[in-house]
Coordinates of C-alpha atoms in Angstrom, one line a residue:
M1 CA -1.2 3.8 -27.6
Q2 CA 2.2 4.5 -29.6
E3 CA 5.3 3.0 -28.0
K4 CA 6.6 6.4 -27.8
T5 CA 3.2 8.1 -26.1
R6 CA 3.0 4.4 -24.0
G7 CA 6.8 5.4 -22.9
A8 CA 6.1 8.9 -21.4
V9 CA 3.2 7.8 -19.6
V10 CA 5.1 5.0 -17.8
A11 CA 7.5 7.5 -16.9
A12 CA 4.9 9.7 -15.5
L13 CA 3.7 6.6 -13.5
M14 CA 7.3 6.0 -12.2
L15 CA 7.8 9.9 -10.9
S16 CA 4.0 9.6 -9.0
M17 CA 5.1 6.2 -7.6
A18 CA 8.2 8.2 -6.8
L19 CA 6.7 10.5 -4.9
A20 CA 4.4 8.2 -2.6
A21 CA 7.6 6.1 -2.2
L22 CA 9.9 8.4 -1.4
D23 CA 7.2 10.3 1.0
S24 CA 7.2 7.1 3.4
T25 CA 10.9 7.3 3.4
I26 CA 12.5 10.5 3.2
V27 CA 10.7 12.2 6.5
S28 CA 12.1 9.3 9.2
T29 CA 15.4 10.9 9.0
A30 CA 14.4 14.5 9.4
V31 CA 12.4 14.2 12.4
P32 CA 14.9 14.9 15.1
Q33 CA 15.4 18.4 13.1
I34 CA 11.5 18.7 12.7
V35 CA 10.8 18.4 16.7
G36 CA 13.7 20.6 17.2
D37 CA 12.4 23.3 14.8
L38 CA 8.7 23.5 15.9
G39 CA 8.4 21.1 19.1
G40 CA 5.7 18.4 19.8
F41 CA 8.0 15.2 20.6
S42 CA 4.9 13.4 22.2
V43 CA 2.7 13.3 19.1
F44 CA 5.5 13.3 16.2
S45 CA 4.6 9.5 15.0
W46 CA 1.5 10.9 13.9
L47 CA 3.7 12.3 11.2
F48 CA 3.8 9.1 9.9
S49 CA 0.7 7.6 11.3
G50 CA -1.6 10.2 10.1
Y51 CA -0.3 9.8 6.5
L52 CA -1.0 6.4 6.8
L53 CA -4.3 6.5 8.0
A54 CA -5.3 8.5 5.0
V55 CA -3.5 6.7 2.3
T56 CA -5.4 3.5 3.9
V57 CA -8.6 4.2 3.8
T58 CA -8.9 6.7 0.5
L59 CA -7.8 3.4 -1.6
P60 CA -10.7 1.9 -2.1
V61 CA -12.5 5.1 -2.7
Y62 CA -10.0 6.4 -5.4
G63 CA -10.6 2.9 -6.9
K64 CA -13.9 3.1 -7.2
L65 CA -13.8 6.9 -8.5
S66 CA -11.6 5.7 -11.4
D67 CA -13.9 3.1 -12.3
T68 CA -16.6 5.7 -12.4
W69 CA -14.7 8.7 -13.9
G70 CA -11.5 7.4 -15.8
R71 CA -8.1 7.0 -14.5
K72 CA -6.7 10.2 -15.8
P73 CA -8.8 12.8 -13.7
V74 CA -8.4 11.0 -10.7
L75 CA -4.4 10.5 -10.9
I76 CA -4.2 14.3 -11.9
A77 CA -6.6 15.4 -8.9
G78 CA -4.5 13.3 -6.6
S79 CA -0.9 14.4 -7.6
V80 CA -2.5 17.9 -7.1
L81 CA -3.6 17.0 -3.7
F82 CA -0.5 15.5 -2.9
L83 CA 1.6 18.4 -3.9
V84 CA -0.4 21.1 -2.3
G85 CA -0.2 19.2 0.8
S86 CA 3.6 18.9 0.4
L87 CA 3.6 22.8 0.0
L88 CA 1.4 23.3 3.0
C89 CA 3.9 20.6 4.9
A90 CA 7.1 23.1 3.8
G91 CA 5.3 26.1 5.6
A92 CA 3.8 24.4 9.1
W93 CA 4.3 26.8 11.8
N94 CA 3.7 23.7 14.5
M95 CA 3.3 20.6 15.0
G96 CA 0.0 19.9 15.0
A97 CA -0.3 21.9 11.4
L98 CA 2.4 19.7 9.7
I99 CA 0.4 16.6 10.9
A100 CA -2.6 18.1 9.4
F101 CA -0.9 18.9 6.3
R102 CA 0.4 15.0 6.3
V103 CA -3.0 13.9 6.4
I104 CA -3.6 15.9 3.2
Q105 CA -0.7 14.5 1.7
G106 CA -2.1 11.2 2.0
L107 CA -5.0 12.0 1.0
G108 CA -3.7 12.4 -2.7
G109 CA -1.4 9.7 -2.2
G110 CA -3.9 7.1 -1.7
A111 CA -5.1 8.2 -5.2
I112 CA -1.9 7.8 -6.5
Q113 CA -0.8 4.5 -5.5
G114 CA -3.9 2.6 -6.6
T115 CA -4.2 4.8 -9.7
V116 CA -0.9 4.1 -11.2
Q117 CA -1.2 0.2 -10.2
T118 CA -4.5 -0.1 -12.3
L119 CA -2.8 2.1 -15.2
A120 CA -0.1 -0.5 -15.3
A121 CA -2.6 -3.0 -15.7
D122 CA -4.6 -1.2 -18.7
L123 CA -1.3 0.0 -20.5
Y124 CA -0.1 -3.5 -21.1
P125 CA -1.4 -6.8 -22.0
L126 CA -1.0 -9.6 -20.0
E127 CA 2.7 -11.1 -21.0
Q128 CA 3.8 -7.5 -21.0
R129 CA 2.6 -6.8 -17.3
P130 CA 5.5 -7.6 -15.6
K131 CA 7.5 -5.3 -17.0
I132 CA 6.1 -2.5 -16.1
Q133 CA 5.2 -3.8 -12.4
A134 CA 9.1 -4.6 -12.1
K135 CA 9.7 -0.8 -13.1
L136 CA 7.3 0.4 -10.3
S137 CA 8.9 -2.0 -7.9
T138 CA 12.3 -0.7 -8.8
V139 CA 10.9 2.8 -7.7
W140 CA 9.8 1.4 -4.3
A141 CA 13.2 -0.1 -3.9
T142 CA 15.1 2.6 -4.7
S143 CA 13.1 5.0 -2.9
S144 CA 13.7 2.8 0.3
V145 CA 17.3 3.0 0.1
L146 CA 18.1 6.6 -1.0
G147 CA 14.6 7.9 1.0
P148 CA 16.4 8.2 3.9
A149 CA 19.8 9.2 2.7
L150 CA 18.3 12.3 0.9
G151 CA 16.3 12.8 4.0
G152 CA 19.5 13.3 6.1
L153 CA 21.2 15.2 3.4
L154 CA 18.3 17.9 3.3
A155 CA 17.5 18.1 6.6
S156 CA 21.4 19.2 7.4
Y157 CA 22.2 21.1 5.0
A158 CA 19.1 22.7 3.1
G159 CA 16.7 22.6 6.1
W160 CA 13.7 20.1 6.9
R161 CA 11.0 22.0 5.0
W162 CA 13.3 21.0 1.7
I163 CA 12.0 17.4 2.1
F164 CA 9.0 18.6 1.2
L165 CA 9.5 21.0 -1.3
I166 CA 11.6 18.4 -3.6
N167 CA 8.1 16.9 -4.2
L168 CA 6.9 20.1 -6.6
P169 CA 9.5 19.7 -9.6
I170 CA 9.2 15.7 -9.5
G171 CA 5.2 16.1 -9.3
V172 CA 4.9 19.1 -11.9
I173 CA 7.0 16.9 -14.6
A174 CA 5.0 13.9 -13.7
L175 CA 1.5 15.8 -14.1
F176 CA 2.7 17.4 -17.6
L177 CA 3.5 14.0 -18.6
V178 CA 0.1 12.4 -17.5
V179 CA -1.8 15.8 -19.1
R180 CA 0.1 15.6 -22.1
H181 CA 0.4 11.8 -23.3
L182 CA -2.2 10.0 -21.2
H183 CA -5.0 9.6 -23.2
E184 CA -7.9 7.3 -22.2
P185 CA -10.5 6.2 -25.1
A186 CA -13.3 8.6 -25.4
R187 CA -16.8 7.4 -23.5
G188 CA -19.6 9.1 -25.2
R189 CA -22.4 10.9 -24.2
G190 CA -24.5 9.2 -21.7
P191 CA -26.0 9.3 -18.4
R192 CA -23.8 10.4 -15.7
P193 CA -22.9 7.6 -13.3
R194 CA -23.9 8.5 -9.7
I195 CA -21.3 8.3 -7.0
D196 CA -21.8 6.7 -3.3
W197 CA -20.5 9.5 -1.5
A198 CA -22.3 8.1 1.3
G199 CA -20.5 4.9 1.4
A200 CA -17.3 6.5 0.4
L201 CA -17.7 8.6 3.6
A202 CA -18.6 5.8 5.9
V203 CA -15.6 3.9 4.5
F204 CA -13.5 6.9 5.6
A205 CA -14.9 7.1 8.6
A206 CA -14.4 3.4 9.6
G207 CA -11.5 2.9 8.5
G208 CA -10.0 6.2 9.8
V209 CA -11.5 5.5 13.6
L210 CA -10.4 1.5 13.6
L211 CA -6.6 2.4 12.3
T212 CA -6.5 5.1 14.9
W213 CA -7.8 2.4 17.3
L214 CA -4.8 0.0 16.5
V215 CA -2.2 2.8 15.9
Q216 CA -2.8 4.5 19.2
G217 CA -3.5 1.4 21.0
G218 CA -0.9 0.7 24.0
V219 CA 0.7 3.9 22.7
A220 CA -1.6 6.7 24.0
W221 CA -4.0 4.3 25.8
A222 CA -3.9 0.9 27.6
W223 CA -5.5 -1.9 25.3
G224 CA -8.3 -2.6 27.9
S225 CA -8.8 1.1 29.0
A226 CA -12.0 3.2 28.3
T227 CA -11.1 5.2 25.7
S228 CA -9.8 2.3 23.7
I229 CA -13.0 0.4 24.5
A230 CA -14.9 3.1 23.2
V231 CA -12.8 4.0 20.2
L232 CA -12.9 0.2 19.2
C233 CA -16.6 0.1 19.8
T234 CA -17.0 3.5 17.6
G235 CA -15.2 1.6 14.7
V236 CA -17.5 -1.5 14.7
A237 CA -20.3 0.5 14.6
L238 CA -19.5 2.1 11.9
I239 CA -18.6 -0.8 10.0
G240 CA -22.4 -1.9 10.3
A241 CA -23.1 1.5 8.9
V242 CA -20.5 0.7 5.9
F243 CA -22.8 -2.4 5.6
L244 CA -26.1 -1.3 5.2
I245 CA -25.1 1.3 3.4
E246 CA -23.0 -0.5 0.5
R247 CA -25.7 -3.2 0.5
R248 CA -28.7 -0.2 -0.3
A249 CA -26.2 1.3 -3.0
E250 CA -25.4 -2.2 -4.7
R251 CA -29.5 -2.9 -4.9
K252 CA -30.4 0.1 -6.3
A253 CA -27.1 -0.1 -9.0
S254 CA -28.3 -3.7 -9.6
E255 CA -31.9 -2.2 -10.3
A256 CA -30.3 0.4 -12.4
T257 CA -28.4 -1.8 -14.4
S258 CA -31.7 -3.9 -15.2
S259 CA -33.4 -0.7 -16.8
E260 CA -30.5 1.5 -18.0
G261 CA -27.7 -0.6 -19.4
R262 CA -24.5 -1.5 -18.3
W263 CA -22.8 2.2 -18.2
R264 CA -25.0 2.9 -15.1
E265 CA -23.5 -0.5 -13.3
T266 CA -20.4 1.9 -12.5
G267 CA -22.6 4.2 -10.0
G268 CA -22.6 1.3 -7.5
P269 CA -21.2 0.9 -3.9
I270 CA -17.5 1.6 -3.2
L271 CA -17.1 -1.4 -1.6
P272 CA -19.3 -3.6 -4.1
G273 CA -20.0 -7.5 -2.7
W274 CA -18.4 -9.0 -5.5
V275 CA -15.2 -8.3 -4.2
W276 CA -15.9 -10.7 -1.7
R277 CA -17.9 -13.3 -3.8
R278 CA -15.4 -13.9 -6.7
R279 CA -13.0 -16.8 -4.8
T280 CA -10.1 -15.1 -6.7
I281 CA -10.2 -11.9 -5.1
A282 CA -11.4 -12.4 -2.1
A283 CA -8.2 -15.1 -1.4
V284 CA -5.8 -12.7 -3.1
N285 CA -7.2 -10.0 -0.6
L286 CA -6.6 -12.2 2.7
G287 CA -2.8 -13.5 1.6
L288 CA -1.9 -9.7 0.6
G289 CA -2.9 -8.9 4.1
A290 CA -1.0 -11.9 5.6
M291 CA 1.9 -10.7 3.7
G292 CA 1.5 -7.3 4.8
L293 CA 1.2 -8.2 8.6
L294 CA 4.4 -10.7 8.0
M295 CA 6.5 -7.4 6.3
V296 CA 6.3 -5.9 9.7
A297 CA 8.9 -8.3 10.9
P298 CA 11.9 -7.2 8.8
T299 CA 10.9 -3.8 8.0
T300 CA 10.4 -2.5 11.5
F301 CA 12.5 -4.9 13.5
L302 CA 15.3 -5.9 11.6
P303 CA 16.9 -2.8 11.8
T304 CA 16.5 -2.8 15.6
Y305 CA 17.9 -6.1 15.6
A306 CA 21.1 -5.2 13.2
Q307 CA 22.0 -2.2 15.7
S308 CA 21.2 -3.7 18.8
V309 CA 22.3 -7.3 18.9
L310 CA 24.8 -6.9 16.3
G311 CA 26.1 -3.7 16.9
L312 CA 25.8 -2.2 13.6
S313 CA 25.5 1.9 12.5
P314 CA 22.2 3.1 11.1
T315 CA 23.7 3.1 7.9
A316 CA 24.8 -0.6 8.2
A317 CA 21.8 -1.8 9.5
G318 CA 19.7 -0.1 6.7
F319 CA 22.2 -2.0 4.3
V320 CA 20.9 -5.3 5.8
L321 CA 17.2 -4.6 5.1
S322 CA 17.8 -3.1 1.9
V323 CA 19.2 -6.0 0.3
M324 CA 15.9 -7.0 0.3
T325 CA 14.4 -4.2 -1.6
L326 CA 16.7 -5.2 -4.2
S327 CA 16.4 -8.6 -5.0
W328 CA 12.1 -8.0 -5.0
P329 CA 11.6 -6.3 -8.2
I330 CA 14.6 -8.5 -9.6
A331 CA 12.3 -12.0 -8.6
A332 CA 9.2 -10.2 -9.4
A333 CA 10.3 -9.5 -13.1
L334 CA 11.2 -13.1 -13.3
S335 CA 8.1 -14.6 -11.7
Q336 CA 6.2 -14.4 -15.2
H337 CA 8.4 -17.1 -16.5
V338 CA 7.1 -19.0 -13.8
Y339 CA 3.5 -18.5 -13.8
R340 CA 3.3 -18.6 -17.6
R341 CA 4.1 -22.5 -17.1
I342 CA 2.1 -23.3 -13.7
G343 CA -0.4 -20.2 -12.9
F344 CA -0.5 -17.3 -10.8
R345 CA -1.7 -19.6 -7.4
D346 CA 1.1 -21.9 -7.7
T347 CA 3.8 -19.4 -8.3
A348 CA 2.4 -17.6 -5.3
L349 CA 2.8 -20.5 -3.1
I350 CA 6.5 -21.4 -3.9
G351 CA 7.3 -17.9 -2.8
M352 CA 5.4 -18.0 0.4
T353 CA 6.6 -21.2 1.0
A354 CA 10.0 -20.1 0.7
A355 CA 9.2 -16.9 2.8
L356 CA 7.8 -19.1 5.6
A357 CA 11.4 -21.2 5.4
L358 CA 13.4 -18.2 5.8
L359 CA 11.0 -16.5 8.6
I360 CA 11.4 -19.9 10.7
A361 CA 15.1 -20.0 9.9
F362 CA 15.9 -16.3 11.7
P363 CA 15.2 -17.1 15.3
L364 CA 17.7 -20.4 14.7
L365 CA 20.5 -17.8 14.2
P366 CA 22.9 -17.9 16.8
F367 CA 23.5 -15.2 19.3
P368 CA 25.0 -12.9 18.4
G369 CA 25.8 -14.2 14.9
A370 CA 27.7 -13.0 12.1
V371 CA 26.4 -10.0 9.6
W372 CA 26.1 -12.1 6.6
Q373 CA 23.4 -14.1 8.1
P374 CA 20.8 -11.9 8.7
T375 CA 21.7 -10.3 5.2
L376 CA 21.4 -13.2 3.3
L377 CA 18.0 -14.1 5.1
S378 CA 16.9 -10.7 4.2
L379 CA 18.3 -10.9 0.5
L380 CA 16.3 -14.4 -0.2
L381 CA 13.0 -13.0 1.8
G382 CA 13.1 -10.0 -0.9
A383 CA 13.1 -12.6 -3.8
A384 CA 10.7 -15.2 -2.0
L385 CA 7.8 -11.9 -1.3
G386 CA 9.0 -10.8 -5.1
L387 CA 7.5 -14.2 -6.3
F388 CA 4.3 -13.7 -4.0
Q389 CA 3.2 -10.7 -4.6
L390 CA 3.1 -9.6 -8.5
P391 CA 1.8 -12.8 -10.0
L392 CA -1.3 -12.3 -7.4
I393 CA -2.1 -8.4 -8.2
I394 CA -1.2 -9.6 -12.2
G395 CA -3.9 -12.5 -11.7
V396 CA -6.5 -10.4 -10.4
Q397 CA -5.9 -7.7 -12.5
S398 CA -6.3 -10.0 -15.2
S399 CA -9.6 -11.8 -13.8
V400 CA -11.6 -8.3 -14.2
T401 CA -12.9 -6.1 -16.9
W402 CA -12.3 -2.5 -17.5
A403 CA -14.8 -1.1 -15.4
E404 CA -13.9 -3.2 -12.4
R405 CA -9.7 -3.1 -12.7
G406 CA -10.0 -0.1 -10.7
T407 CA -11.8 -1.4 -7.3
A408 CA -10.1 -4.8 -7.4
T409 CA -6.6 -3.6 -7.4
A410 CA -7.7 -0.8 -4.6
S411 CA -8.9 -3.5 -2.9
I412 CA -5.7 -5.7 -2.5
L413 CA -3.8 -2.6 -1.8
F414 CA -6.2 -1.8 0.9
Y415 CA -6.2 -5.0 2.7
R416 CA -2.1 -5.3 2.6
Q417 CA -2.2 -1.8 4.1
I418 CA -4.6 -2.9 6.9
G419 CA -2.1 -6.0 7.6
Q420 CA 0.6 -3.9 7.8
T421 CA -1.3 -1.7 10.2
V422 CA -2.6 -4.8 12.2
G423 CA 1.1 -6.1 12.0
A424 CA 2.8 -3.1 13.7
A425 CA 0.4 -3.1 16.3
V426 CA 0.4 -6.7 17.1
F427 CA 3.8 -7.2 17.1
G428 CA 4.7 -4.2 19.2
A429 CA 2.9 -5.8 21.5
V430 CA 4.8 -9.1 21.2
A431 CA 8.0 -7.5 21.3
N432 CA 7.0 -5.0 24.6
G433 CA 6.0 -8.2 26.3
V434 CA 9.1 -10.3 25.9
I435 CA 11.1 -7.5 26.5
S436 CA 9.2 -7.1 29.5
G437 CA 9.2 -10.9 30.8
R438 CA 12.7 -10.9 30.3
L439 CA 13.9 -7.6 32.2
G440 CA 11.1 -6.7 34.1
A441 CA 7.8 -4.9 34.2
G442 CA 8.0 -1.1 33.1
T443 CA 10.2 -1.5 29.9
D444 CA 10.0 -1.4 26.1
L445 CA 11.5 -1.3 23.1
D446 CA 12.3 2.4 22.6
S447 CA 13.9 2.4 26.3
V448 CA 16.2 -0.7 26.3
T449 CA 17.5 0.2 22.7
R450 CA 19.4 3.0 24.5
H451 CA 21.2 0.7 26.8
T452 CA 22.3 -2.1 24.3
A453 CA 25.9 -2.6 26.1
A454 CA 24.5 -4.7 28.3
E455 CA 24.2 -8.7 27.5
P456 CA 21.2 -8.9 29.1
V457 CA 19.3 -6.2 27.3
R458 CA 20.9 -7.4 24.1
R459 CA 19.4 -10.9 24.5
A460 CA 16.3 -9.6 25.2
I461 CA 15.9 -7.8 22.0
D462 CA 17.7 -10.9 20.5
A463 CA 14.1 -12.7 21.9
A464 CA 11.7 -10.1 21.0
V465 CA 12.9 -10.0 17.6
D466 CA 12.9 -13.7 17.1
S467 CA 9.3 -14.0 18.8
V468 CA 8.4 -11.2 15.9
Y469 CA 10.0 -13.6 13.3
I470 CA 7.6 -16.6 14.8
G471 CA 4.5 -14.5 14.5
A472 CA 5.6 -13.6 10.9
A473 CA 5.9 -17.2 9.9
C474 CA 2.5 -17.5 11.4
A475 CA 1.1 -14.9 9.1
A476 CA 2.8 -16.7 6.1
A477 CA 1.3 -20.1 7.1
V478 CA -2.3 -18.6 7.0
A479 CA -1.2 -16.9 3.7
L480 CA -0.2 -20.2 2.2
A481 CA -3.4 -22.0 3.5
V482 CA -5.7 -19.2 2.7
L483 CA -4.1 -19.6 -1.3
V484 CA -4.8 -23.5 -0.8
A485 CA -8.2 -23.1 0.5
L486 CA -10.0 -20.5 -1.4
A487 CA -7.7 -19.9 -4.7
P488 CA -8.9 -21.4 -8.0
R489 CA -5.8 -23.3 -9.2
R490 CA -6.1 -21.3 -12.6
F491 CA -7.2 -17.9 -12.3
P492 CA -9.7 -16.4 -15.0
V493 CA -8.0 -14.3 -17.5
L494 CA -10.1 -11.9 -19.4
E495 CA -7.7 -10.5 -22.0
A496 CA -10.7 -8.6 -23.5
A497 CA -12.2 -5.0 -22.0
S498 CA -8.7 -3.2 -21.9
A499 CA -10.4 0.1 -22.7
P500 CA -13.6 1.8 -21.1
P501 CA -17.1 0.4 -21.4
Q502 CA -19.1 2.6 -23.7
P503 CA -22.5 3.7 -22.4
A504 CA -25.6 2.6 -23.9
P505 CA -27.2 4.7 -26.5
V506 CA -29.6 7.2 -25.8
P507 CA -33.1 6.8 -27.2
E508 CA -33.8 9.8 -29.9
N509 CA -36.9 10.7 -28.1
Q510 CA -35.1 11.5 -24.6
P511 CA -32.7 14.3 -24.1
Q512 CA -28.9 13.7 -23.7
A513 CA -27.2 14.6 -20.5
D514 CA -25.1 17.7 -20.6

């Protein structure tokens, strides 16, 4: 691919990623205006949960589809679905409709997140991949800083519907660049690969039910209630169904491969067994899952700490967190100079060891402390996690062939999302438990943050956030243990197979597929 053409494709990928990244932050500041217009205060949290559920459960499905049909059609379909969802959100007439349309957005967002990360590895050889990954990290960092401010401005001066309509021009430009400049090598004519639609549906159903249980547990119902137990049992039963369906699909794919050639192999299961049989990918799945869990501490609880304990304004509290998103892409871009010398695993170990030390340091801060103290820890934590995550993603993408890269990338992103969802549920329960213990039963984080002038309340919130950071430190320790125990010291690197595999030739006495 020529450099000029590749530059246009990279611009399209950055714009596409900006759609998904902005959508995670721009809506939050417009919630008061949305609720004031549409009502539905009791269920507004599903504006975020519904989108998160749809993105998470579709990641492995889109990963497999991109390996089967190619990255371009999946990215185009996902972008169109996201834009249709955005347009529908802008025209929502009540909260129920808006939540449903947010789910449609999430169905497209899953395709964007997974496929953009996969294409980033397709476009560049190993030694140049940190450059494109750093650009994508910068998109996320910029969106996390600008998203809330942009959402507040649009909601205040143009109306909350514009936070969805602004996606349309960005998405159209990205689509034009993808259609015009992204050209994947032709695969030729051959038997059409079979898609494991039964597996895709089972994965979607199981993931949706279990994530709903995690998101709503302790909120819509008590953890030990009959409803909670019923939802959990349903999710476990669906996991069993996924296992049986995927095992059958893998057996059929193996039989087809042995008789019809490697082209037929891409028609295997949505969640292939090799993802967990290979030490490299299995270790990274677990490591990034633990990282997703620990990320809940700074992203969810640090702003509350800054406002309630330090007495900062919402804008200043946002700055305490935003410095982490500034140091993250810088460390990610510089990580190549480390992993080229000592390897992917050891670089990630250095990053997570530093993160563990920083997470342990947070509960040691004095009460109430100075603003610069958590700000400095946040800045250094971003650098540590950038040094941890990027080498693992590049290492996994470099250890598989083109026909496996979409599935492998979606797998590690999927488990990172699962970790964040589990972390939100677990650490929310931890924080509420600490506050209840300090202030008495019947209190929670939402209620006490309205009374932060009282010294006992501030100390209770401080203790709750300290407990969350200790839990995050435990997750960091798990990530370290997983990498040491499971990950090979030197990741296998395949520089070949950067293009789609060509189908096996069709014998002359057999008709070709249309």
